mmCIF file of C-alpha atoms in Angstrom:
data_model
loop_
_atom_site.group_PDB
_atom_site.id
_atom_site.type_symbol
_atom_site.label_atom_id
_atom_site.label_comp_id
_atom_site.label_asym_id
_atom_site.label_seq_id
_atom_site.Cartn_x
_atom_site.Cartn_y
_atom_site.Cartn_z
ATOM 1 C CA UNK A 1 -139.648 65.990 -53.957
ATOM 2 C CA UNK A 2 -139.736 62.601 -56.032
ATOM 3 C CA UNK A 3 -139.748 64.555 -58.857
ATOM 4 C CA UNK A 4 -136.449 66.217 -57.894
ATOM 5 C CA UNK A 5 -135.025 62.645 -57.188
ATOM 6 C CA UNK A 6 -136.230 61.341 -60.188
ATOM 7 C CA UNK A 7 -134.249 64.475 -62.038
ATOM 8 C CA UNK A 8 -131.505 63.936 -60.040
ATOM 9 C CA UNK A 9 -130.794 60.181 -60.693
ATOM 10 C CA UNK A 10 -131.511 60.959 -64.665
ATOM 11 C CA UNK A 11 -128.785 63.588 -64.899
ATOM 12 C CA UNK A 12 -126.729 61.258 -62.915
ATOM 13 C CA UNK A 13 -127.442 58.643 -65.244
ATOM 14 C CA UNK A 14 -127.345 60.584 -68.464
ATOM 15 C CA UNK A 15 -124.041 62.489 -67.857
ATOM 16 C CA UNK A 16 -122.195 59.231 -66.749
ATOM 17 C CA UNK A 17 -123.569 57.459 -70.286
ATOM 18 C CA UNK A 18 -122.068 60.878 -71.776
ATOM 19 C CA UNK A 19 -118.678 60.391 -70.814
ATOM 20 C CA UNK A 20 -118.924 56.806 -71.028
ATOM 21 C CA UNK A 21 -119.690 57.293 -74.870
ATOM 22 C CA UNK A 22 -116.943 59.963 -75.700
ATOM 23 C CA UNK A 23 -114.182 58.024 -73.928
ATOM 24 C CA UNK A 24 -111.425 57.761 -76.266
ATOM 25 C CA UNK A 25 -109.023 56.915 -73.594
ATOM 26 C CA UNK A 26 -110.202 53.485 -73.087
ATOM 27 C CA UNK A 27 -106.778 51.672 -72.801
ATOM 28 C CA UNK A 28 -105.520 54.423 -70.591
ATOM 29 C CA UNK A 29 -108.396 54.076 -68.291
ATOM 30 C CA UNK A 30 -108.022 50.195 -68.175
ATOM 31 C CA UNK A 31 -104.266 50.755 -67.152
ATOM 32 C CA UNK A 32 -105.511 52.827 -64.264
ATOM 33 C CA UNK A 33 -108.307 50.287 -63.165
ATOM 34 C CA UNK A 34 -105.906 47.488 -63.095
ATOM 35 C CA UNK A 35 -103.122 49.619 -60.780
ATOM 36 C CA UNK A 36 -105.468 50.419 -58.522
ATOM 37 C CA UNK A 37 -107.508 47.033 -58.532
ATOM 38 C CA UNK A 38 -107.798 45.631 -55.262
ATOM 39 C CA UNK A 39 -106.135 42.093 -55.959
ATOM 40 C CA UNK A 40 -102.289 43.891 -56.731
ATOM 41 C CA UNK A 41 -102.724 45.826 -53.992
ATOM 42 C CA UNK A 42 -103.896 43.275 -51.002
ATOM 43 C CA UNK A 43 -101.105 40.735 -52.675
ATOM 44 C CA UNK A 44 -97.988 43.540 -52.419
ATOM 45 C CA UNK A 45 -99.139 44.567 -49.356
ATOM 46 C CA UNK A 46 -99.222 41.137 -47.865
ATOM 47 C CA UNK A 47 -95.665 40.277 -49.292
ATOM 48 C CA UNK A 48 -93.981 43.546 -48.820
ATOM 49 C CA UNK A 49 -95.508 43.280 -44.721
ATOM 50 C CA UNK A 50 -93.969 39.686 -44.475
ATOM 51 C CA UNK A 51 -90.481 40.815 -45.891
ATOM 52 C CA UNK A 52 -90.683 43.824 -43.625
ATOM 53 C CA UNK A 53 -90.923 41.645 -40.626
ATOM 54 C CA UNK A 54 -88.678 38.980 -41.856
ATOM 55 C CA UNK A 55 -85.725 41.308 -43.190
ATOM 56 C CA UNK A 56 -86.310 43.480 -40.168
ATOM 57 C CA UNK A 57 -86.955 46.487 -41.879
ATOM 58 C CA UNK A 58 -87.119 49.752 -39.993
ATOM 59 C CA UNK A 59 -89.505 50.128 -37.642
ATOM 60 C CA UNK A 60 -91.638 52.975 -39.591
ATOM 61 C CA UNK A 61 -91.264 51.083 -42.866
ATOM 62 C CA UNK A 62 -92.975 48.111 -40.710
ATOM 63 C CA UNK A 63 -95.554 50.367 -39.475
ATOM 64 C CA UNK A 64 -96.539 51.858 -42.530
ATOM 65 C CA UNK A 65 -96.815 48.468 -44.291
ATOM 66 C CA UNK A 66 -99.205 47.099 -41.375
ATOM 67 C CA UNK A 67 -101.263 50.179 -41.576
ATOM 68 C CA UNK A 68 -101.407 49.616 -45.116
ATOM 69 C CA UNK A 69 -103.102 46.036 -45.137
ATOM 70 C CA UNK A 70 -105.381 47.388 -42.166
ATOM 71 C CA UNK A 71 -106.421 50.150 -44.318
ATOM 72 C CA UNK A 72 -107.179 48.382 -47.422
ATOM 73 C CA UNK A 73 -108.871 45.551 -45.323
ATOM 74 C CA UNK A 74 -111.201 48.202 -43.805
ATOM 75 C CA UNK A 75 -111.591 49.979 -46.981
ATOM 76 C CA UNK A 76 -112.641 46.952 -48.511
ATOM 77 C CA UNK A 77 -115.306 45.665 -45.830
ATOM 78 C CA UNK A 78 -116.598 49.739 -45.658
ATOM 79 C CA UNK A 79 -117.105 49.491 -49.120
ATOM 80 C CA UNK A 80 -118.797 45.933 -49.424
ATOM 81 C CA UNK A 81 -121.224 46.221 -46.682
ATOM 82 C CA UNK A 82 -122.951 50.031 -48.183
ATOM 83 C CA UNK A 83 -122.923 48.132 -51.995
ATOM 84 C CA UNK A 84 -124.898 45.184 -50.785
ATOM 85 C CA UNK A 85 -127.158 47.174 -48.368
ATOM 86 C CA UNK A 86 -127.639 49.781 -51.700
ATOM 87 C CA UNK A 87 -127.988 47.049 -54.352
ATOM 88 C CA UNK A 88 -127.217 49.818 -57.107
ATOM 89 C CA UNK A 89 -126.262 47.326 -60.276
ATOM 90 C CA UNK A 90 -123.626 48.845 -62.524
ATOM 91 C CA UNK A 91 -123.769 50.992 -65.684
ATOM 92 C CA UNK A 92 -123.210 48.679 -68.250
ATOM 93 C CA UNK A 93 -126.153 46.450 -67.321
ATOM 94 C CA UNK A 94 -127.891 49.712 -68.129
ATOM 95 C CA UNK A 95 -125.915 50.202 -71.091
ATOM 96 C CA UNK A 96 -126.289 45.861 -71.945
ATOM 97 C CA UNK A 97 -122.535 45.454 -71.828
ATOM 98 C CA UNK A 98 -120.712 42.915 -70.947
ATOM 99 C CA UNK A 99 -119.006 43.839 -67.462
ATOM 100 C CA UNK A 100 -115.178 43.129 -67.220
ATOM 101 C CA UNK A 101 -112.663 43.393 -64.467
ATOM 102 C CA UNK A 102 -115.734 42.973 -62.095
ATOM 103 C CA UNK A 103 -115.328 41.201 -58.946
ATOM 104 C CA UNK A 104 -119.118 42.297 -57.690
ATOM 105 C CA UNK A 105 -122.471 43.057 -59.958
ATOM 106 C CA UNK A 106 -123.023 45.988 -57.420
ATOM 107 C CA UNK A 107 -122.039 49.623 -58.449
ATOM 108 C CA UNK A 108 -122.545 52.267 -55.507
ATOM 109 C CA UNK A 109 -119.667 52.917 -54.200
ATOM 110 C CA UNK A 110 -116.513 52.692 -55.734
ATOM 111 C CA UNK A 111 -114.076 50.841 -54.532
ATOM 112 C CA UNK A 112 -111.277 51.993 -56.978
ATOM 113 C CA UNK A 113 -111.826 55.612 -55.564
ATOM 114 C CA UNK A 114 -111.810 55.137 -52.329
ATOM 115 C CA UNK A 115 -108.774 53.236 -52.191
ATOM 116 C CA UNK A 116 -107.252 55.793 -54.252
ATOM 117 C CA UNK A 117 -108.425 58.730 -51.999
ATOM 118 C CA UNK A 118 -107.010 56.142 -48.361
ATOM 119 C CA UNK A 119 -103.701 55.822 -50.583
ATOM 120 C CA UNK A 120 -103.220 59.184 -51.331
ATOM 121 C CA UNK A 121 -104.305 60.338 -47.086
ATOM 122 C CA UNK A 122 -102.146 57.480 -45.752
ATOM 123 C CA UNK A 123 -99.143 58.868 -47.972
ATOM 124 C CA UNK A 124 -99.913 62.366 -47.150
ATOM 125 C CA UNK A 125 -99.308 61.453 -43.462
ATOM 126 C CA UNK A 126 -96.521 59.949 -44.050
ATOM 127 C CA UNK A 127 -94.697 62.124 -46.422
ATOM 128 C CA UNK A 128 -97.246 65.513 -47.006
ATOM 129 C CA UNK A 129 -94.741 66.831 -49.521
ATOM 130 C CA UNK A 130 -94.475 62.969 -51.878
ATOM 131 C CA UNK A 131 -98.234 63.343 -51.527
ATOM 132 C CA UNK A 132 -98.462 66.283 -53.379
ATOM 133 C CA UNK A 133 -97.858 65.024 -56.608
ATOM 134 C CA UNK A 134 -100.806 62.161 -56.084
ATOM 135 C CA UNK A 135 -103.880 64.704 -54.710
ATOM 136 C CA UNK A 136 -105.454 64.346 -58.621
ATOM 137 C CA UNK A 137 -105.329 60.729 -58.235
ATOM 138 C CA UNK A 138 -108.812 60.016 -56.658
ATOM 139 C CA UNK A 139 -110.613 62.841 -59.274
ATOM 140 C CA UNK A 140 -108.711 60.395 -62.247
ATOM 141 C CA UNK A 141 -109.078 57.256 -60.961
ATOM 142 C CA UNK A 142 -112.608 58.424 -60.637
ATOM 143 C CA UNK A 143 -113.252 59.723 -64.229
ATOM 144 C CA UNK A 144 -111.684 56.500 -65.338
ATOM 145 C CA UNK A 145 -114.415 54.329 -63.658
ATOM 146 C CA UNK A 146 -117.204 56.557 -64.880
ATOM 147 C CA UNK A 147 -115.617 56.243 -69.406
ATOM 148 C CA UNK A 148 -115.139 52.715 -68.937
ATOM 149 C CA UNK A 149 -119.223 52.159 -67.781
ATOM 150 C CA UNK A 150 -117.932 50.819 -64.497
ATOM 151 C CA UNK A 151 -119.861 53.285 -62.195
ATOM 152 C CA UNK A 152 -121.994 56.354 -62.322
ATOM 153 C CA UNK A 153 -120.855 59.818 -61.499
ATOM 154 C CA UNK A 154 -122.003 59.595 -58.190
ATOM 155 C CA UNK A 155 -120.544 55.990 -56.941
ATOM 156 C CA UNK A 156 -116.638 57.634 -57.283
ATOM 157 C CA UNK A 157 -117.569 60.545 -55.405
ATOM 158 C CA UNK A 158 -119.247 58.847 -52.570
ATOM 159 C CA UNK A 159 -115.799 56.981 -51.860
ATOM 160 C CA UNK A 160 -114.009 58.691 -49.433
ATOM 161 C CA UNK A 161 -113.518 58.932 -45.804
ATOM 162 C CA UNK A 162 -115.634 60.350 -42.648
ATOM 163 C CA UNK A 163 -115.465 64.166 -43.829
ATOM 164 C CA UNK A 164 -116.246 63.166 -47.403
ATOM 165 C CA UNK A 165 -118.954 61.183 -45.414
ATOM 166 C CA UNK A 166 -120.348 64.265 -43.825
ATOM 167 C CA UNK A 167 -120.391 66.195 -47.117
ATOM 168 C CA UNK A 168 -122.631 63.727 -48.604
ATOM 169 C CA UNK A 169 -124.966 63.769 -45.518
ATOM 170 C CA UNK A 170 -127.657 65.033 -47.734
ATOM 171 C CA UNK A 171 -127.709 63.275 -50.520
ATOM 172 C CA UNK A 172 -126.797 59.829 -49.263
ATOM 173 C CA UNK A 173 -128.663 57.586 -46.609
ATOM 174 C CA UNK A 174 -127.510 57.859 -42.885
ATOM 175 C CA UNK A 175 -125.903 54.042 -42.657
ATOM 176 C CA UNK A 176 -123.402 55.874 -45.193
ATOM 177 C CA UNK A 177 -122.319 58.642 -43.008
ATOM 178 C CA UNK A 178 -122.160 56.328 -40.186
ATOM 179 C CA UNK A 179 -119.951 53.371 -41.788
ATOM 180 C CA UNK A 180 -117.907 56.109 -42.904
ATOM 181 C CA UNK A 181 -116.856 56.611 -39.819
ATOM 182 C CA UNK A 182 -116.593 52.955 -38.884
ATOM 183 C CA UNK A 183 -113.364 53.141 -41.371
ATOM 184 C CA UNK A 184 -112.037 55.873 -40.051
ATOM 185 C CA UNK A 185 -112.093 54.359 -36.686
ATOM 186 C CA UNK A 186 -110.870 51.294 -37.533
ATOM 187 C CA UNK A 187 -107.684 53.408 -39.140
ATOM 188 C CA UNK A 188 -107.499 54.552 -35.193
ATOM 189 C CA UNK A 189 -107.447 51.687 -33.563
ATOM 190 C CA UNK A 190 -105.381 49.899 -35.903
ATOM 191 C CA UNK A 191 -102.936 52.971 -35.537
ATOM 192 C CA UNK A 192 -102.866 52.903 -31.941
ATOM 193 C CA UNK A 193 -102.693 49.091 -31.535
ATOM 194 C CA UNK A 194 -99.254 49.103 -33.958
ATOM 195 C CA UNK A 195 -97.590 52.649 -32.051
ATOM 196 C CA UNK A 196 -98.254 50.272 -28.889
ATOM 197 C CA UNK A 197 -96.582 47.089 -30.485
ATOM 198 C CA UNK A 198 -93.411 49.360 -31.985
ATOM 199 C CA UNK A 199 -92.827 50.770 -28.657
ATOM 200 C CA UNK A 200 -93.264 47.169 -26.585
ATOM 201 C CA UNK A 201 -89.986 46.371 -28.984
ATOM 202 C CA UNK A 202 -87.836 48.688 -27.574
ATOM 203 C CA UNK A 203 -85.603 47.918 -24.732
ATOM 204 C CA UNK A 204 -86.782 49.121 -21.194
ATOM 205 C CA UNK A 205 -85.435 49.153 -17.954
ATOM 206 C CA UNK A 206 -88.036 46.701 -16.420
ATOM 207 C CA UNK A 207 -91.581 45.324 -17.186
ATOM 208 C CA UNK A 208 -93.238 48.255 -15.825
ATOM 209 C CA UNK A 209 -91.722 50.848 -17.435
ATOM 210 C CA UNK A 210 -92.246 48.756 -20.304
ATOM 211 C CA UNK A 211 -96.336 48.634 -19.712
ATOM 212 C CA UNK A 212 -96.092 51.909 -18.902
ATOM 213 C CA UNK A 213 -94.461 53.246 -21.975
ATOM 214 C CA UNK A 214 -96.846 50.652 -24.265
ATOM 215 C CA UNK A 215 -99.833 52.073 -22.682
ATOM 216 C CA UNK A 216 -99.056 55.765 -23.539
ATOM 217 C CA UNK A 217 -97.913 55.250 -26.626
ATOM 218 C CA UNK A 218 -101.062 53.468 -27.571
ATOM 219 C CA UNK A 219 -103.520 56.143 -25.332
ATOM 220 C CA UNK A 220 -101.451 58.938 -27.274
ATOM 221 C CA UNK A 221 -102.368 57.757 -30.602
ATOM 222 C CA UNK A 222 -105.715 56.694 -29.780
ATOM 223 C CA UNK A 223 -106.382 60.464 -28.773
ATOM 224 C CA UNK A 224 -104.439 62.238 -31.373
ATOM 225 C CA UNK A 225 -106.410 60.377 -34.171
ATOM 226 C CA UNK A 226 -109.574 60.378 -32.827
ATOM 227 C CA UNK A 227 -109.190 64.149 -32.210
ATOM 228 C CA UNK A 228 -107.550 65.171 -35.897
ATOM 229 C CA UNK A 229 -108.583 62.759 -37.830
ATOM 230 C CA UNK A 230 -112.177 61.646 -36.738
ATOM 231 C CA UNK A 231 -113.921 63.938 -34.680
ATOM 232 C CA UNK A 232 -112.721 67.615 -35.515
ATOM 233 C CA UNK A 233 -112.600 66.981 -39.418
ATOM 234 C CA UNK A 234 -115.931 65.261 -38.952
ATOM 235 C CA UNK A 235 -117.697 68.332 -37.377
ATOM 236 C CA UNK A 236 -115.654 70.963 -39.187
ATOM 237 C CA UNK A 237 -117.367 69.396 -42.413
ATOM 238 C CA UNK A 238 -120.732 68.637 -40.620
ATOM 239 C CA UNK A 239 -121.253 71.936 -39.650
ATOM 240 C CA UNK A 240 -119.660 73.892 -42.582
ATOM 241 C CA UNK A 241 -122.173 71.654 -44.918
ATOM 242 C CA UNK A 242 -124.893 72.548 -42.654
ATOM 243 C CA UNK A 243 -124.443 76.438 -41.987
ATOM 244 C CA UNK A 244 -123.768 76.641 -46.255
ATOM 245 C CA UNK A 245 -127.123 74.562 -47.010
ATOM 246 C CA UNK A 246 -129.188 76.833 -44.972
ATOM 247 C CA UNK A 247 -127.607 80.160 -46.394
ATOM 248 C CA UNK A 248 -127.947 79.103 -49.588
ATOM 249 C CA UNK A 249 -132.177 77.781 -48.620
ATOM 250 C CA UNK A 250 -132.339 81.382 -47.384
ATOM 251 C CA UNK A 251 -130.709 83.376 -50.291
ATOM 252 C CA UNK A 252 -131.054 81.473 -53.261
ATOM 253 C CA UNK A 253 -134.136 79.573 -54.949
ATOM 254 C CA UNK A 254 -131.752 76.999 -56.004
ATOM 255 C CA UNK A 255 -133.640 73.571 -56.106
ATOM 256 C CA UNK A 256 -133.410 71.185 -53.625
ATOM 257 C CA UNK A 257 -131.524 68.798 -55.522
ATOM 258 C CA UNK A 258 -129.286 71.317 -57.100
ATOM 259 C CA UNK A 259 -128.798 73.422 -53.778
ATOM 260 C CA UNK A 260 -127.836 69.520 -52.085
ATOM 261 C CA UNK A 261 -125.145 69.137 -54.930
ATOM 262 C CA UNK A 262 -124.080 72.589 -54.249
ATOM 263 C CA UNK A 263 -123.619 71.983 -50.580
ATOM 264 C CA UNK A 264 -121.850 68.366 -50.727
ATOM 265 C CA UNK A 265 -119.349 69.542 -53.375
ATOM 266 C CA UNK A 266 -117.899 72.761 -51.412
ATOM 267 C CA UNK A 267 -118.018 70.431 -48.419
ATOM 268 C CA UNK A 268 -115.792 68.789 -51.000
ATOM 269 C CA UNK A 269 -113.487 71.611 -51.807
ATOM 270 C CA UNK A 270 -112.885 72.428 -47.967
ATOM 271 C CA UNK A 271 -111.815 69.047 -46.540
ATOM 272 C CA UNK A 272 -108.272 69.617 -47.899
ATOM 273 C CA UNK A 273 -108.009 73.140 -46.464
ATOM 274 C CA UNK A 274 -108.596 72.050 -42.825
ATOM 275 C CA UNK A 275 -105.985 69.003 -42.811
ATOM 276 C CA UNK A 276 -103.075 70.939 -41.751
ATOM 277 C CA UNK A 277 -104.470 73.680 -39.615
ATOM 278 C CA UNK A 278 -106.709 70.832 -37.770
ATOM 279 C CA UNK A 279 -103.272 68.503 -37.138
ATOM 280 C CA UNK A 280 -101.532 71.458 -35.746
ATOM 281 C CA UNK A 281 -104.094 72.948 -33.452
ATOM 282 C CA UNK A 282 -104.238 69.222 -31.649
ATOM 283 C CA UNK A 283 -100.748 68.402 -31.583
ATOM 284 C CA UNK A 284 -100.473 71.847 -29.782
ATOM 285 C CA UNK A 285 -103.757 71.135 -27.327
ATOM 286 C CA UNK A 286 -102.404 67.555 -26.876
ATOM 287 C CA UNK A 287 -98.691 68.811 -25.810
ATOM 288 C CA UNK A 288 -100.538 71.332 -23.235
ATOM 289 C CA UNK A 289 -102.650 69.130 -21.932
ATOM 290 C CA UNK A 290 -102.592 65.278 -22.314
ATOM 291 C CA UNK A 291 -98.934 64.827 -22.685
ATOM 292 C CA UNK A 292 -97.528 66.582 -20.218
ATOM 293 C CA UNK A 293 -100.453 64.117 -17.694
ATOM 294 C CA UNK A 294 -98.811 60.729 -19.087
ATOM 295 C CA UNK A 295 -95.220 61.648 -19.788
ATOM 296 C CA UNK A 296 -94.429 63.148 -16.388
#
């Protein structure tokens, strides 16, 4: 088994130096780093939030501006707290470069592609069809950290959400999978807290129904999210990851380190085949169910 992790972390090590070394898009992959840095992004965030508010904007231009800052915020603690608690230093120490455009010495995860992958999921729920377009971003941004020696081949794929978090499940440690999940909850609440602040801005007939209204729009969201985009993704992924690593134990004498890789990237390739169907099927459950409790 340590021989297999050995292998594993030199062909992770040796293919990342590969494409590191026949980059020839180096100014093209600098562009990217800098439009996805984290420093643009938490400034025009902030400003575009405090115009929103002060211009009075509408109401789901406000919304998807705080979401925004509460999602990078997250995204950035998520990703902090894993690269000091994996102390993985950065390729081109390895390589004895000199490290620019580096705000930490720390290399597992990336932080560039896992705000690309929130960006592209937070537009995609916004506007699925605009989103379209941007569903290559993370795999770019990604190759772009790997040529320019920022990170290794496996730092930009562990940066992704709680499904992403599942399909890693054996290759990664179990604080991973779990912190993954800390983000995506945080999305929730932070969700539910501004659907519940939108709707207390509305006029009512009195306090109550005022409360009243707050509350369900707040209870509503709390459910819907932590339904279709926590806990059903989460064990759609969990167990299709599971059931696929012990067919392929069974019927294959793939490695262990290979058959893990295996697993983890057509946990990969599912996650955006279950969005949709997974949205639908609780927006229908919710409407027979929950909704017609709270709104009668």
């Amino acid at each position: 088994m340590e021989r297999l992790i050995h292998w594993g972390i030199g062909a992770d090590e040796k293919y990342s130096k590969l494409l590191y070394e026949k980059n020839k898009y180096e100014i093209a992959c600098t562009w990217i780093e800098w439009l996805i840095h984290g420093f643009p992004w938490f400034v025009v965030a902030a400003l575009g939030l405090i115009v929103a508010y002060g211009k009075n904007f509408d109401e789901m231009t406000q919304y998807g501006l705080v979401v925004l800052n509460i999602g990078l915020y997250f995204d950035l603690i998520f990703i902090a707290v894993i690269k000091f608690y994996i102390h993985r230093d950065r390729p081109l120490k390895t390589y004895s470069k000199y490290m620019e455009h580096t705000v930490d010495i720390y290399s597992f995860p990336s932080g560039h592609s896992s705000r690309a992958a929130m960006l592209v999921v937070m537009l995609y729920n916004f506007s699925p069809m605009a989103a379209v377009p941007f569903i290559p971003l993370p795999l770019i941004v990604g190759l772009s950290r790997v040529a320019l020696g920022r990170h290794y081949i496996t730092d930009v794929l562990a940066g992704y959400a709680n499904e992403v978090g599942e399909a890693f499940r054996l290759l990664v440690h179990p604080v991973v999978v779990k912190f993954s999940y800390v983000v995506a909850f945080g999305y929730v609440a932070a969700d539910s807290i501004d659907k519940g602040f939108i709707e207390s801005k509305k006029t009512h007939v009195n306090n109550t129904q005022k409360t009243k209204k707050v509350a369900i729009a707040a209870v509503d969201t709390v459910l819907w999210q932590t339904f279709a985009s926590v806990l059903i993704p989460g064990f759609t992924i969990n167990r299709f990851c599971f059931f696929t690593n012990m067919l392929l134990q069974k019927s294959t004498k793939l490695p262990t380190t290979v058959r893990k890789w295996t697993v983890t990237a057509l946990g990969l390739a599912t996650i955006p085949f279950i969005v949709h169907p997974i949205d639908a099927f609780v927006e229908e459950a919710m409407n027979k169910t929950a909704r017609k409790v709270y709104n009668e």
